[in-house]
Short mmCIF file of N, CA and C in Angstrom, two decimals:
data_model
loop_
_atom_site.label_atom_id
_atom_site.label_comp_id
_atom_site.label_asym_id
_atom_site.label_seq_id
_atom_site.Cartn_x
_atom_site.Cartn_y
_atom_site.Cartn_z
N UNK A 1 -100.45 73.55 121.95
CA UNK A 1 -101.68 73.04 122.53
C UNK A 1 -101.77 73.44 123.99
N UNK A 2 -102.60 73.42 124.68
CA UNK A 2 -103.30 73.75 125.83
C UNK A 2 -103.03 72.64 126.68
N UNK A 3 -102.13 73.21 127.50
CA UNK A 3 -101.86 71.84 128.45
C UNK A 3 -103.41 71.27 129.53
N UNK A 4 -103.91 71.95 129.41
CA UNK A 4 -105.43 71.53 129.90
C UNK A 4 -106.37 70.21 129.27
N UNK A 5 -105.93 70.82 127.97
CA UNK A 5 -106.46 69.96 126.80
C UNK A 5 -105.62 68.61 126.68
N UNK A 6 -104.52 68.23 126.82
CA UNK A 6 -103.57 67.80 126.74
C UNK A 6 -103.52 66.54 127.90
N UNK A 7 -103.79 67.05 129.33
CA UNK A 7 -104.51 66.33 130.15
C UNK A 7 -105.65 65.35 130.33
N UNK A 8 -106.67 66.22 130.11
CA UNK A 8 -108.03 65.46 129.52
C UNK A 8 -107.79 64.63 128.56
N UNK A 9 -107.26 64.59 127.45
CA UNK A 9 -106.86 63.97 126.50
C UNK A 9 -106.71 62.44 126.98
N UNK A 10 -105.39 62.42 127.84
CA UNK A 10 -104.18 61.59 128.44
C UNK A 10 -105.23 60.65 129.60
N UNK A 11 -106.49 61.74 130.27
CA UNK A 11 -107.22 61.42 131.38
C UNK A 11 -108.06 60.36 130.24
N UNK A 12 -108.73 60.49 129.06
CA UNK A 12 -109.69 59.88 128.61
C UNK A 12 -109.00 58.63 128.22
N UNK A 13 -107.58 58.65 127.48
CA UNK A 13 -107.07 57.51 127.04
C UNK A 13 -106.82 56.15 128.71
N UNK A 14 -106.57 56.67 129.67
CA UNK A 14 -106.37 56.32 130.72
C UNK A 14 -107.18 55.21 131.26
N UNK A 15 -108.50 56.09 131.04
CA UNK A 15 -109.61 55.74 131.61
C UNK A 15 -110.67 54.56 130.68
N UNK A 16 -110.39 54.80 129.58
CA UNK A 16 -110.42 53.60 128.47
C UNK A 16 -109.65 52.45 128.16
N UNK A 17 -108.09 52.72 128.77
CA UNK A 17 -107.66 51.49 128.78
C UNK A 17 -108.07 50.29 130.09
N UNK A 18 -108.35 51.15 131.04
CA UNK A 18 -108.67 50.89 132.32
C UNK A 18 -110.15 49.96 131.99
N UNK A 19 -111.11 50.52 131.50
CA UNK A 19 -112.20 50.05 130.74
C UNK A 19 -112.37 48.57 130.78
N UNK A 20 -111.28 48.72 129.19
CA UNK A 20 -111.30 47.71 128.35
C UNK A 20 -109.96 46.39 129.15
N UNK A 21 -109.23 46.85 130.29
CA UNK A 21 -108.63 45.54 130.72
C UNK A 21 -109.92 44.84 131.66
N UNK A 22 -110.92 45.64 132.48
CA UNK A 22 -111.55 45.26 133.10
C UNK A 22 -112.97 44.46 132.36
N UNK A 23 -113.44 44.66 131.54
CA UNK A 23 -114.10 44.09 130.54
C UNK A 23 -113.19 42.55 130.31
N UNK A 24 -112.17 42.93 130.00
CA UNK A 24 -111.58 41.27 129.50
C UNK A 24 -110.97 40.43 130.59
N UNK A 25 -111.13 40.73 131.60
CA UNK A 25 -110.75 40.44 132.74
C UNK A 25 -112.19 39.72 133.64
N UNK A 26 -112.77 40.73 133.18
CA UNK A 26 -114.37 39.79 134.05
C UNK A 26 -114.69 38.53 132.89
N UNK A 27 -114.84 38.87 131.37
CA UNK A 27 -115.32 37.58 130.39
C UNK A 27 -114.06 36.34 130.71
N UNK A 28 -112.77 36.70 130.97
CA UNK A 28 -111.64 35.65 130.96
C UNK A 28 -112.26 34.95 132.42
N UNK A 29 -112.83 35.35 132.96
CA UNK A 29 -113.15 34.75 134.54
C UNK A 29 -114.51 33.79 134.48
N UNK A 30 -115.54 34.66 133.47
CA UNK A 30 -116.47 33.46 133.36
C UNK A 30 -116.51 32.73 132.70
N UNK A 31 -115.56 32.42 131.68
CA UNK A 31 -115.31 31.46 130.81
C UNK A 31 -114.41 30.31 131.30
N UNK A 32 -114.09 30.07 132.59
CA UNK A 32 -113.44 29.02 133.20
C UNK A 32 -113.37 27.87 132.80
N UNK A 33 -112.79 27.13 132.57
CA UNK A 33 -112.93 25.51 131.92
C UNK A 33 -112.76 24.71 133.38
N UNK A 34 -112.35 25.01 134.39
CA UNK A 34 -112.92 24.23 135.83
C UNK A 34 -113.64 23.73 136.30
N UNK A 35 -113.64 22.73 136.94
CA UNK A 35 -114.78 22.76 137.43
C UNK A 35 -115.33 21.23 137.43
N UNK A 36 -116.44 20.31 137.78
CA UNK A 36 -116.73 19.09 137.67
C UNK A 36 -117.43 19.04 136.82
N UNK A 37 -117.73 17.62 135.75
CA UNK A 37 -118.06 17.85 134.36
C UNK A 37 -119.42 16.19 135.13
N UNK A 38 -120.35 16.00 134.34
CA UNK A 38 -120.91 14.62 135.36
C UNK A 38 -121.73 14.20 133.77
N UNK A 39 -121.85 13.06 133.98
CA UNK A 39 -122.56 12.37 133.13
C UNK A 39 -123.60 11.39 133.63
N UNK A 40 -124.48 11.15 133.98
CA UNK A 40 -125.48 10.18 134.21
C UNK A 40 -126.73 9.35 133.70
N UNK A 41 -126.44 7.98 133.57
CA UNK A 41 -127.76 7.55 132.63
C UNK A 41 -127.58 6.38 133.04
N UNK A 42 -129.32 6.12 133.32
CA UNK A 42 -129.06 4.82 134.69
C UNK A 42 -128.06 4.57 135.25
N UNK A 43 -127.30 3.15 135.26
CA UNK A 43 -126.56 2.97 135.86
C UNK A 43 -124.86 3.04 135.95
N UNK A 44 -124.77 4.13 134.17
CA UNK A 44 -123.83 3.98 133.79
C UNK A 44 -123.44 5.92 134.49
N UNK A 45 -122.18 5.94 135.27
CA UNK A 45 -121.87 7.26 135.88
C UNK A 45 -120.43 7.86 135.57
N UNK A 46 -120.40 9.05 135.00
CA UNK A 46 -118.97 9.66 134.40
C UNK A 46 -118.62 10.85 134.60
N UNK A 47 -118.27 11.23 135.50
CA UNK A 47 -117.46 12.21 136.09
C UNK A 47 -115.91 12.16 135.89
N UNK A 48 -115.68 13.79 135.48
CA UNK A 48 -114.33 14.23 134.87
C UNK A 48 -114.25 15.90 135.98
N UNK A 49 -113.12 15.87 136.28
CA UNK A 49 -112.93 17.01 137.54
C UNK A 49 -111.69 17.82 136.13
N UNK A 50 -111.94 19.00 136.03
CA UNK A 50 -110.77 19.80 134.90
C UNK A 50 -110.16 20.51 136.30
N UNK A 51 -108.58 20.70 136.34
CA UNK A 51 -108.23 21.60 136.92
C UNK A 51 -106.73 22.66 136.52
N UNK A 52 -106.95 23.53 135.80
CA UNK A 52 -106.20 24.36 135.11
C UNK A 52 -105.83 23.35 134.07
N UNK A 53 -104.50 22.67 134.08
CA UNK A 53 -103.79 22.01 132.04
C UNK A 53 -104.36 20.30 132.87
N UNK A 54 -105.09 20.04 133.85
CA UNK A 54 -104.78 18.59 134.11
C UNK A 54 -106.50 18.05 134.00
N UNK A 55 -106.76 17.09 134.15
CA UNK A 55 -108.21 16.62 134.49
C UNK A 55 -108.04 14.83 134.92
N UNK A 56 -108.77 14.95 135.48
CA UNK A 56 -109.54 13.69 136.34
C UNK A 56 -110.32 12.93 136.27
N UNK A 57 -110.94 11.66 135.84
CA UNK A 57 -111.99 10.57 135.81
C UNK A 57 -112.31 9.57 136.26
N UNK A 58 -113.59 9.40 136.67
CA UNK A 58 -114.18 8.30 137.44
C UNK A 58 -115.49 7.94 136.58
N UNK A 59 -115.47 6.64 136.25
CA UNK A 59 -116.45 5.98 135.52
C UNK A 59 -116.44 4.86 136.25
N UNK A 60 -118.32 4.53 135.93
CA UNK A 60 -118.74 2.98 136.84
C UNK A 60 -120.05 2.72 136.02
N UNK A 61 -119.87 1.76 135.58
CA UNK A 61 -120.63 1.00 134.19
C UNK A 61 -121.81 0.77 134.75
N UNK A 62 -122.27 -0.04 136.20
CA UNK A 62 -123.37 -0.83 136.64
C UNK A 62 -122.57 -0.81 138.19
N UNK A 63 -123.71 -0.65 138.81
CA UNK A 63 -123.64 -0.98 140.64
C UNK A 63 -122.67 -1.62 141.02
N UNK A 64 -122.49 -3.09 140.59
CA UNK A 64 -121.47 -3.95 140.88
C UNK A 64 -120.25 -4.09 140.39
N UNK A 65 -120.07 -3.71 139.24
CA UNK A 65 -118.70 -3.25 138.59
C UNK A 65 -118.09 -1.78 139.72
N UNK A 66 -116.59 -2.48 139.04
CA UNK A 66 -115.67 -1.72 139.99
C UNK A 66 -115.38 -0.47 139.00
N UNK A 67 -115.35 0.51 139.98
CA UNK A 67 -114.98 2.02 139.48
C UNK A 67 -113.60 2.20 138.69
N UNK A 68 -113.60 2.78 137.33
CA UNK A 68 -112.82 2.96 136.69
C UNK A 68 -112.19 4.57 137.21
N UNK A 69 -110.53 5.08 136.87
CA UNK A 69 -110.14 6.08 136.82
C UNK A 69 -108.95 6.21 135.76
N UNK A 70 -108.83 7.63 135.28
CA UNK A 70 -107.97 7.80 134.64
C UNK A 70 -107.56 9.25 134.51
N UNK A 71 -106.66 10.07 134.09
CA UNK A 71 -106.57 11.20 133.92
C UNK A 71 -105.79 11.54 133.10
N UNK A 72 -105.45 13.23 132.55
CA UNK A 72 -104.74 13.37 131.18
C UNK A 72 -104.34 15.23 131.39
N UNK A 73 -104.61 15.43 130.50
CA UNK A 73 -103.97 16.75 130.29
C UNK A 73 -104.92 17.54 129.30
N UNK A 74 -105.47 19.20 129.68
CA UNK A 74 -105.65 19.71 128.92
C UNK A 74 -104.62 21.01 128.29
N UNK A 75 -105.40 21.36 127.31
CA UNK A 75 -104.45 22.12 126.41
C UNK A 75 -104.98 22.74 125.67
N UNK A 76 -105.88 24.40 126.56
CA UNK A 76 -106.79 25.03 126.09
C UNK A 76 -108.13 24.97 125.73
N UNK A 77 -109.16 24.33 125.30
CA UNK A 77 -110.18 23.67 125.96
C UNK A 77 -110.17 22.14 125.08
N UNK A 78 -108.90 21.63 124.48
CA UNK A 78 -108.49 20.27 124.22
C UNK A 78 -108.50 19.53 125.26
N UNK A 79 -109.51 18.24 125.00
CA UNK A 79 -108.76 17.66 126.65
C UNK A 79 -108.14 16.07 125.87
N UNK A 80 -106.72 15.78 126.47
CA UNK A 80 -105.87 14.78 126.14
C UNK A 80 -105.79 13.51 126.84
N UNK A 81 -105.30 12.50 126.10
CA UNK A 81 -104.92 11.34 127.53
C UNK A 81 -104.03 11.98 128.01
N UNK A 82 -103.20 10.83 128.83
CA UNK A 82 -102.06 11.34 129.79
C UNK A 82 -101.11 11.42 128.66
N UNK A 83 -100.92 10.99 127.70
CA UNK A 83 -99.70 10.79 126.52
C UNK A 83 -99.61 12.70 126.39
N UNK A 84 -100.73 13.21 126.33
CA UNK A 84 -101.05 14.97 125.88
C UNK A 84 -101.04 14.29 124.00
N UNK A 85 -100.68 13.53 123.41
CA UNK A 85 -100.82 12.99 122.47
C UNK A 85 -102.39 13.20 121.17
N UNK A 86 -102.90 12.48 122.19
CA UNK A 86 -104.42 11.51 121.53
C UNK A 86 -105.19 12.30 122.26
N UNK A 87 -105.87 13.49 121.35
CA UNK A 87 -107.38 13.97 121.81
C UNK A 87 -108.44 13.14 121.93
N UNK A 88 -108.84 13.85 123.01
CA UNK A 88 -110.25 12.46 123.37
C UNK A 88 -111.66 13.57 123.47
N UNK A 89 -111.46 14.20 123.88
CA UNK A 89 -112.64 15.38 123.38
C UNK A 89 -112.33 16.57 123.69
N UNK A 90 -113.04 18.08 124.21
CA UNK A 90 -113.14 19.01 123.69
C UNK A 90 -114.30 19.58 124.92
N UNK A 91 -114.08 20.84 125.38
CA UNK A 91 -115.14 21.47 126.21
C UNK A 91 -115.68 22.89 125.69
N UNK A 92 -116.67 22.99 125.94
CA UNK A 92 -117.29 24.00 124.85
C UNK A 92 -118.32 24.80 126.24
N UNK A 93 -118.28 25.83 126.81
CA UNK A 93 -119.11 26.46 127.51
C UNK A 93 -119.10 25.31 128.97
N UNK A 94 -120.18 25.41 128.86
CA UNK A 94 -120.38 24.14 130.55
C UNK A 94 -120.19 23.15 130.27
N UNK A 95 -120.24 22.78 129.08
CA UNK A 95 -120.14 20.82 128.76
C UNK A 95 -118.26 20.61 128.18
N UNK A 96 -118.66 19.39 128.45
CA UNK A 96 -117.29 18.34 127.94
C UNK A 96 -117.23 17.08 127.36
N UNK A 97 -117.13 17.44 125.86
CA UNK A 97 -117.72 15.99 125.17
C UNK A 97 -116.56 14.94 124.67
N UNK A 98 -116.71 13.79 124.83
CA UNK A 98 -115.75 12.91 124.54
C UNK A 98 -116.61 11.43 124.28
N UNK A 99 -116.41 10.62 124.35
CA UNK A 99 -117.11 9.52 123.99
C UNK A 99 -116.37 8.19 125.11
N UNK A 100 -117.42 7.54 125.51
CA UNK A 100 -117.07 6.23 125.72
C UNK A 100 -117.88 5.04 125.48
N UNK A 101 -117.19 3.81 125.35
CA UNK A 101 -117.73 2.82 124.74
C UNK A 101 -118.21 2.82 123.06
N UNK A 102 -117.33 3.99 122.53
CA UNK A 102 -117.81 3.58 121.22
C UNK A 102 -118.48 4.97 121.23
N UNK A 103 -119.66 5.22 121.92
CA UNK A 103 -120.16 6.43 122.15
C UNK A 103 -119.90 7.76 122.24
N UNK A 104 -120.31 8.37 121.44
CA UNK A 104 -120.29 9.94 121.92
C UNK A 104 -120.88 10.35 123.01
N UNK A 105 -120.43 11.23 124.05
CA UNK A 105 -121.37 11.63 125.38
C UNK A 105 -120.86 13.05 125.79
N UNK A 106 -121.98 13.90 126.62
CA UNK A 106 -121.98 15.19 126.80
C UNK A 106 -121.65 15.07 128.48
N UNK A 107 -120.78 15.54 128.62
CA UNK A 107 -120.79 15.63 130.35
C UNK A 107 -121.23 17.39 130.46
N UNK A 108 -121.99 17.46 131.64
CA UNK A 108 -122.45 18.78 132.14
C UNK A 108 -122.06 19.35 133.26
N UNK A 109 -121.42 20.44 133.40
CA UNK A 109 -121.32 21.26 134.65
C UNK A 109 -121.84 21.48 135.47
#
């Protein structure tokens, strides 16, 4: 073979792998699970902070009630209590759904 040919060859495979890490490298970046998650309806307020395997919560039922917190562990877009045990919901694109009071609820990014 034609070491010319042989080159180009080696140049195209190169330049395609190069491609395709950069392609999965920009989608792995906008698909972040970070970030503050908020819930609001009247007076009832639910904010969850994700940050890499851990996450964060602050809930407050009514004005005068005292602010609840708690936090847990995720585990890929599973999100856990602190046990990492007992799934409590699940994040899907910008939202993070889990339920309280019995309720199912959508928190939004």
């Amino acid at each position: 073979m034609n070491l010319k040919y042989i080159l180009v060859i080696f140049i195209l495979f190169l330049t395609s792998c190069d491609n395709n890490n950069s392609k999965s490298n920009s989608s792995n970046s906008s698909i972040s699970i970070n970030g503050v998650y908020v819930y609001i309806e009247s007076s009832f307020t639910f904010k969850i902070t994700v940050t890499g395997s851990r996450w964060s919560g602050v809930s407050k039922i009514c004005q005068y009630c005292d602010t609840e917190y708690d936090s847990g562990i995720v585990k890929g877009t599973d999100v856990y209590d602190s046990s990492g045990y007992v799934k409590i919901g699940y994040i899907s694109g910008n939202t993070l759904v889990t339920s309280a009071g019995g309720n199912r609820i959508t928190l939004r990014k």
